[in-house]
CSV table of C-alpha atoms and ligand atoms in Angstrom, one decimal:
chain,number,residue,atom,x,y,z
A,28,MET,CA,151.2,128.2,-82.0
A,29,LYS,CA,152.4,128.5,-85.7
A,30,PHE,CA,152.8,130.4,-88.2
A,31,ILE,CA,154.7,130.3,-91.2
A,32,HIS,CA,157.9,133.0,-92.1
A,33,LEU,CA,158.8,132.9,-95.8
A,34,THR,CA,160.7,135.5,-97.5
A,35,ASP,CA,161.9,136.8,-101.0
A,36,THR,CA,160.2,135.6,-103.1
A,37,HIS,CA,161.2,138.0,-105.7
A,38,VAL,CA,157.8,137.9,-108.4
A,39,VAL,CA,158.8,139.4,-111.6
A,40,GLY,CA,155.8,140.6,-114.0
A,41,GLY,CA,154.1,139.4,-117.0
A,42,GLY,CA,155.0,136.1,-116.0
A,43,GLN,CA,158.8,136.6,-117.2
A,44,ARG,CA,161.6,134.2,-115.7
A,45,LEU,CA,164.1,135.4,-113.7
A,46,TYR,CA,167.5,133.2,-112.8
A,47,GLY,CA,165.8,130.6,-115.1
A,48,GLY,CA,163.0,130.5,-112.4
A,49,ASP,CA,159.0,131.4,-112.6
A,50,PRO,CA,158.8,133.3,-109.1
A,51,ALA,CA,155.7,133.7,-109.7
A,52,SER,CA,154.7,129.9,-110.4
A,53,MET,CA,157.0,128.5,-107.3
A,54,LEU,CA,155.0,131.1,-105.1
A,55,GLY,CA,152.1,129.2,-105.7
A,56,ARG,CA,153.6,126.0,-104.9
A,57,ALA,CA,154.4,127.7,-101.3
A,58,VAL,CA,151.4,129.1,-101.3
A,59,ALA,CA,149.3,126.0,-101.9
A,60,SER,CA,151.8,124.0,-99.6
A,61,ILE,CA,151.2,126.1,-96.7
A,62,ASN,CA,147.3,126.0,-96.9
A,63,ALA,CA,147.9,122.1,-97.8
A,64,GLU,CA,150.1,121.1,-95.5
A,65,HIS,CA,150.0,123.9,-92.3
A,66,GLY,CA,146.1,125.5,-92.6
A,67,ASP,CA,146.3,125.9,-89.5
A,68,ALA,CA,148.6,128.5,-88.7
A,69,ALA,CA,148.1,131.5,-87.6
A,70,PHE,CA,149.6,133.9,-90.1
A,71,VAL,CA,152.1,133.9,-92.3
A,72,ALA,CA,155.0,136.9,-92.2
A,73,ILE,CA,156.6,137.5,-95.4
A,74,THR,CA,160.0,139.9,-95.2
A,75,GLY,CA,160.5,141.8,-97.8
A,76,ASP,CA,162.1,141.2,-101.4
A,77,LEU,CA,158.6,140.9,-102.4
A,78,THR,CA,159.2,141.5,-105.9
A,79,HIS,CA,162.7,141.8,-107.9
A,80,TRP,CA,162.2,144.6,-109.5
A,81,GLY,CA,159.2,146.7,-108.0
A,82,GLU,CA,157.0,147.2,-110.9
A,83,ALA,CA,153.5,147.3,-110.3
A,84,GLU,CA,152.7,144.1,-112.7
A,85,ALA,CA,155.4,142.2,-110.5
A,86,TYR,CA,153.0,143.5,-107.4
A,87,ALA,CA,149.9,142.5,-108.9
A,88,ALA,CA,151.4,139.0,-109.9
A,89,PHE,CA,152.8,138.7,-105.9
A,90,ALA,CA,149.4,139.6,-105.0
A,91,ALA,CA,147.3,136.9,-106.9
A,92,GLU,CA,149.5,134.5,-105.5
A,93,ILE,CA,149.2,135.3,-101.8
A,94,ALA,CA,145.2,136.7,-102.2
A,95,LYS,CA,144.9,132.0,-102.1
A,96,LEU,CA,146.0,131.7,-98.7
A,97,THR,CA,143.8,130.7,-96.4
A,98,MET,CA,145.4,133.0,-93.2
A,99,PRO,CA,146.2,136.2,-92.8
A,100,VAL,CA,149.8,137.5,-94.5
A,101,HIS,CA,152.2,140.1,-92.7
A,102,LEU,CA,154.3,142.0,-95.7
A,103,LEU,CA,157.8,143.9,-95.3
A,104,VAL,CA,159.2,145.4,-98.0
A,105,GLY,CA,162.9,144.9,-98.7
A,106,ASN,CA,165.7,146.4,-100.7
A,107,HIS,CA,164.7,145.1,-104.2
A,108,ASP,CA,160.5,146.5,-103.1
A,109,VAL,CA,159.5,149.7,-104.2
A,110,THR,CA,157.1,151.3,-101.5
A,111,GLU,CA,155.1,153.6,-103.8
A,112,ALA,CA,154.1,151.2,-106.2
A,113,PHE,CA,153.7,148.0,-102.8
A,114,VAL,CA,151.1,150.7,-101.7
A,115,GLN,CA,149.2,151.0,-104.9
A,116,THR,CA,149.1,147.5,-104.7
A,117,PHE,CA,148.1,147.3,-101.2
A,118,PRO,CA,146.6,150.7,-100.3
A,119,ASP,CA,145.5,148.5,-96.7
A,120,ALA,CA,147.9,147.1,-95.5
A,121,PRO,CA,149.0,149.3,-92.2
A,122,ARG,CA,151.9,151.6,-92.0
A,123,ASP,CA,153.1,153.6,-89.0
A,124,PRO,CA,152.0,157.0,-88.4
A,125,ASN,CA,155.1,157.8,-91.0
A,126,GLY,CA,154.0,156.1,-93.6
A,127,PHE,CA,157.3,153.1,-93.3
A,128,VAL,CA,155.6,149.7,-93.5
A,129,GLN,CA,155.9,148.8,-90.0
A,130,SER,CA,153.5,147.5,-87.4
A,131,THR,CA,152.5,145.2,-84.8
A,132,LEU,CA,150.4,142.1,-84.2
A,133,ASP,CA,149.6,141.1,-80.7
A,134,THR,CA,148.9,137.1,-81.0
A,135,GLU,CA,149.1,134.4,-77.9
A,136,VAL,CA,152.4,133.8,-77.3
A,137,GLY,CA,153.7,138.2,-77.7
A,138,ARG,CA,154.0,140.9,-79.7
A,139,CYS,CA,154.5,140.9,-83.4
A,140,LEU,CA,157.2,143.6,-84.2
A,141,PHE,CA,157.3,144.0,-88.1
A,142,LEU,CA,159.7,146.7,-88.9
A,143,ASP,CA,160.7,148.0,-92.4
A,144,THR,CA,164.4,148.3,-93.3
A,145,HIS,CA,164.4,149.5,-96.6
A,146,VAL,CA,165.6,153.0,-98.0
A,147,PRO,CA,165.5,153.5,-102.2
A,148,GLY,CA,168.0,153.5,-104.1
A,149,THR,CA,171.2,150.9,-102.6
A,150,HIS,CA,170.7,147.4,-102.0
A,151,GLU,CA,171.9,148.4,-98.0
A,152,GLY,CA,169.2,148.1,-95.2
A,153,ALA,CA,168.5,151.2,-92.7
A,154,TYR,CA,167.0,152.1,-89.9
A,155,CYS,CA,166.3,155.9,-89.6
A,156,GLU,CA,165.4,158.0,-86.6
A,157,THR,CA,162.5,158.0,-87.0
A,158,ARG,CA,161.2,154.1,-87.5
A,159,ARG,CA,164.2,153.3,-84.2
A,160,ASN,CA,162.3,156.3,-82.5
A,161,TRP,CA,158.6,154.2,-83.4
A,162,LEU,CA,159.6,150.6,-82.5
A,163,ALA,CA,161.3,152.5,-79.0
A,164,ASP,CA,157.4,153.5,-78.2
A,165,GLU,CA,155.9,149.7,-79.5
A,166,LEU,CA,158.1,148.5,-77.1
A,167,ALA,CA,157.5,150.3,-74.4
A,168,LYS,CA,153.9,149.8,-74.9
A,169,THR,CA,153.7,146.0,-73.4
A,170,SER,CA,155.9,144.3,-71.3
A,171,GLY,CA,155.6,140.9,-72.6
A,172,PRO,CA,157.2,138.4,-74.8
A,173,VAL,CA,158.5,140.5,-78.6
A,174,PHE,CA,159.0,138.8,-82.1
A,175,LEU,CA,161.0,140.7,-83.6
A,176,PHE,CA,160.6,140.6,-88.1
A,177,MET,CA,162.9,142.5,-91.2
A,178,HIS,CA,164.4,142.2,-94.3
A,179,HIS,CA,168.1,142.9,-93.1
A,180,PRO,CA,170.1,141.3,-90.6
A,181,PRO,CA,171.6,144.3,-88.2
A,182,PHE,CA,174.9,142.0,-87.9
A,183,SER,CA,177.2,140.0,-90.1
A,184,VAL,CA,176.9,136.1,-91.3
A,185,GLY,CA,180.4,135.6,-92.5
A,186,LEU,CA,179.2,136.1,-96.5
A,187,ALA,CA,181.2,139.0,-97.5
A,188,GLY,CA,179.1,140.1,-100.2
A,189,MET,CA,175.8,140.0,-97.8
A,190,ASP,CA,177.8,140.9,-94.9
A,191,THR,CA,178.5,144.6,-97.0
A,192,ILE,CA,174.7,145.5,-97.9
A,193,MET,CA,173.2,144.2,-94.0
A,194,LEU,CA,171.7,146.8,-92.3
A,195,GLN,CA,173.7,149.7,-92.1
A,196,GLU,CA,174.2,151.7,-88.3
A,197,ALA,CA,173.0,148.3,-86.3
A,198,GLU,CA,174.3,149.4,-83.7
A,199,THR,CA,171.6,151.5,-83.3
A,200,PHE,CA,169.3,149.9,-84.0
A,201,TYR,CA,170.5,148.2,-80.9
A,202,ASP,CA,170.4,150.4,-78.7
A,203,VAL,CA,167.4,150.7,-79.4
A,204,ILE,CA,166.3,146.8,-78.8
A,205,ALA,CA,169.2,146.3,-76.0
A,206,PRO,CA,166.5,147.4,-73.0
A,207,HIS,CA,164.5,144.5,-73.7
A,208,LYS,CA,166.6,142.1,-75.1
A,209,ASP,CA,165.8,139.7,-72.4
A,210,ARG,CA,162.2,139.4,-73.7
A,211,ILE,CA,162.8,139.4,-77.6
A,212,ARG,CA,162.0,135.8,-78.2
A,213,HIS,CA,163.2,135.6,-81.6
A,214,LEU,CA,164.5,137.6,-84.9
A,215,PHE,CA,163.6,136.3,-88.4
A,216,PHE,CA,165.2,137.6,-91.5
A,217,GLY,CA,165.5,137.4,-95.3
A,218,HIS,CA,167.8,139.2,-97.5
A,219,LEU,CA,170.5,136.2,-97.4
A,220,HIS,CA,168.6,133.7,-99.6
A,221,ARG,CA,170.1,131.2,-97.2
A,222,ALA,CA,169.2,128.8,-94.1
A,223,VAL,CA,170.8,130.9,-91.4
A,224,PHE,CA,170.2,130.4,-87.8
A,225,GLY,CA,172.0,131.5,-85.2
A,226,ASN,CA,172.6,133.7,-81.6
A,227,TRP,CA,173.3,137.3,-82.1
A,228,ARG,CA,173.8,138.3,-78.4
A,229,GLY,CA,171.9,136.6,-76.4
A,230,ILE,CA,168.5,136.7,-78.9
A,231,SER,CA,168.2,133.8,-81.3
A,232,PHE,CA,167.8,134.5,-85.1
A,233,SER,CA,166.4,132.6,-88.6
A,234,CYS,CA,166.9,132.8,-91.7
A,235,MET,CA,164.9,130.9,-94.4
A,236,ARG,CA,165.7,130.3,-98.3
A,237,ALA,CA,164.2,132.1,-100.8
A,238,VAL,CA,161.4,131.3,-103.0
A,239,ASN,CA,163.4,131.5,-106.7
A,240,HIS,CA,166.9,131.4,-106.2
A,241,GLN,CA,169.4,131.6,-104.0
A,242,VAL,CA,172.8,132.5,-102.3
A,243,ALA,CA,176.0,130.5,-102.2
A,244,LEU,CA,177.2,129.3,-99.4
A,245,THR,CA,180.6,131.8,-99.8
A,246,LEU,CA,182.0,132.3,-96.7
A,247,ASP,CA,185.6,133.3,-98.2
A,248,PRO,CA,186.3,137.0,-96.7
A,249,SER,CA,188.4,137.8,-100.5
A,250,LYS,CA,185.4,137.3,-101.9
A,251,THR,CA,182.7,139.7,-102.2
A,252,ASP,CA,181.2,139.3,-105.3
A,253,VAL,CA,177.5,137.2,-104.6
A,254,LEU,CA,176.7,133.7,-106.4
A,255,GLY,CA,173.8,132.7,-106.7
A,256,ASN,CA,172.7,129.0,-106.8
A,257,ARG,CA,170.2,126.2,-107.3
A,258,GLU,CA,169.9,125.4,-103.7
A,259,THR,CA,165.9,123.5,-103.9
A,260,PRO,CA,162.7,127.0,-102.2
A,261,ALA,CA,162.0,126.3,-98.6
A,262,TYR,CA,160.1,128.2,-95.8
A,263,GLY,CA,160.3,128.8,-92.3
A,264,VAL,CA,157.3,126.7,-90.7
A,265,VAL,CA,157.1,128.3,-86.7
A,266,LEU,CA,155.9,126.4,-83.9
A,267,ALA,CA,155.7,129.0,-80.7
A,268,ASP,CA,154.6,128.8,-77.1
A,269,ALA,CA,155.9,130.2,-74.0
A,270,ASP,CA,158.5,127.7,-73.3
A,271,GLN,CA,160.3,127.4,-77.1
A,272,VAL,CA,160.6,128.7,-80.5
A,273,VAL,CA,161.2,125.8,-83.1
A,274,VAL,CA,161.3,126.8,-86.4
A,275,HIS,CA,161.6,123.8,-89.0
A,276,MET,CA,162.4,124.4,-92.4
A,277,HIS,CA,160.7,123.6,-94.5
A,278,ASP,CA,161.9,122.3,-98.6
A,279,PHE,CA,158.4,122.2,-100.0
A,280,THR,CA,159.5,121.4,-102.7
A,281,GLN,CA,160.3,117.6,-101.8
A,282,VAL,CA,157.6,116.5,-100.4
A,283,ASP,CA,156.6,113.9,-102.8
A,284,THR,CA,159.8,112.7,-102.6
A,285,SER,CA,159.3,111.2,-98.6
A,286,TYR,CA,159.7,107.8,-98.3
A,287,PRO,CA,159.3,105.3,-94.5
A,288,LEU,CA,162.4,104.9,-93.2
A,289,SER,CA,161.2,101.8,-91.3
A,290,ALA,CA,160.3,98.2,-92.9
A,291,PRO,CA,157.1,97.3,-93.6
A,292,LYS,CA,156.2,94.9,-91.0
A,293,GLY,CA,156.9,91.6,-91.3
A,294,GLU,CA,160.3,92.6,-93.6
A,295,ASP,CA,163.5,92.6,-92.3
A,296,LYS,CA,164.9,95.6,-91.2
A,297,ARG,CA,168.6,95.5,-92.6
A,298,ALA,CA,167.6,94.3,-95.8
A,299,TYR,CA,164.2,96.9,-95.8
A,300,ALA,CA,166.8,99.4,-95.9
A,301,LEU,CA,169.7,97.8,-97.4
A,302,ALA,CA,167.7,97.1,-100.9
A,303,PHE,CA,165.4,100.1,-100.3
A,304,ASP,CA,166.0,102.9,-103.4
A,305,PRO,CA,164.2,105.9,-103.3
A,306,ILE,CA,165.1,107.3,-106.7
B,402,LIG,FE1,166.2,139.0,-101.8
């Protein structure tokens, strides 16, 4: 099964720019790329920060772009979102009985759990007892494979400025998932605006670059300012089956720059490689 992991679209309303970019336009390019290159994907999961300021017109602009997707989309909220405005634009988006933007999706490769780590008024993430109880119940309903999706990572990654706004009280979150750890196939998250891959206590994870602006790789623990940069946007293409989970990061704005690595038939391989210049 193939699915797409897109994150941190940070759309603003009224065609405004954000850090020099046009988030709605870039989301449109991502949507066009997904439809054209991965139209066989089962779904797209967007792991939060759908808008930058959380205004109604930003959600409207976001909705207009994702409406063009040719496959189902599953939406999460992040620290830049405003749940009330999100719900007004997406009244049919699934939520848990307490109103949190949390839902489950059963697929041929396992149960996807879309979690809500948003708390109003802060960029930090939270996963309160109410949400933990919902997650515990959902995990208990199945004994099969599970895929977790959330906005905030429940661990630090060495980016001091971002680590301070990770999921707070992460150990209480871990306590809920720990009994099920062996069947959690992968954890997908956003928030970091960087490509980050690894393993947390035995759980593999990945984070994709954002759509409009990225976060610089600043690994000095004394540098707590979060710096942006102009690394290219990307989304994840996930291939999952009973044996493995493969995550490809796709720099979707770079597709037109591809060129053959093999020499044309009859030409000398070395001469071709030495002489070819894609620029
Ligand atoms: Fe973000």
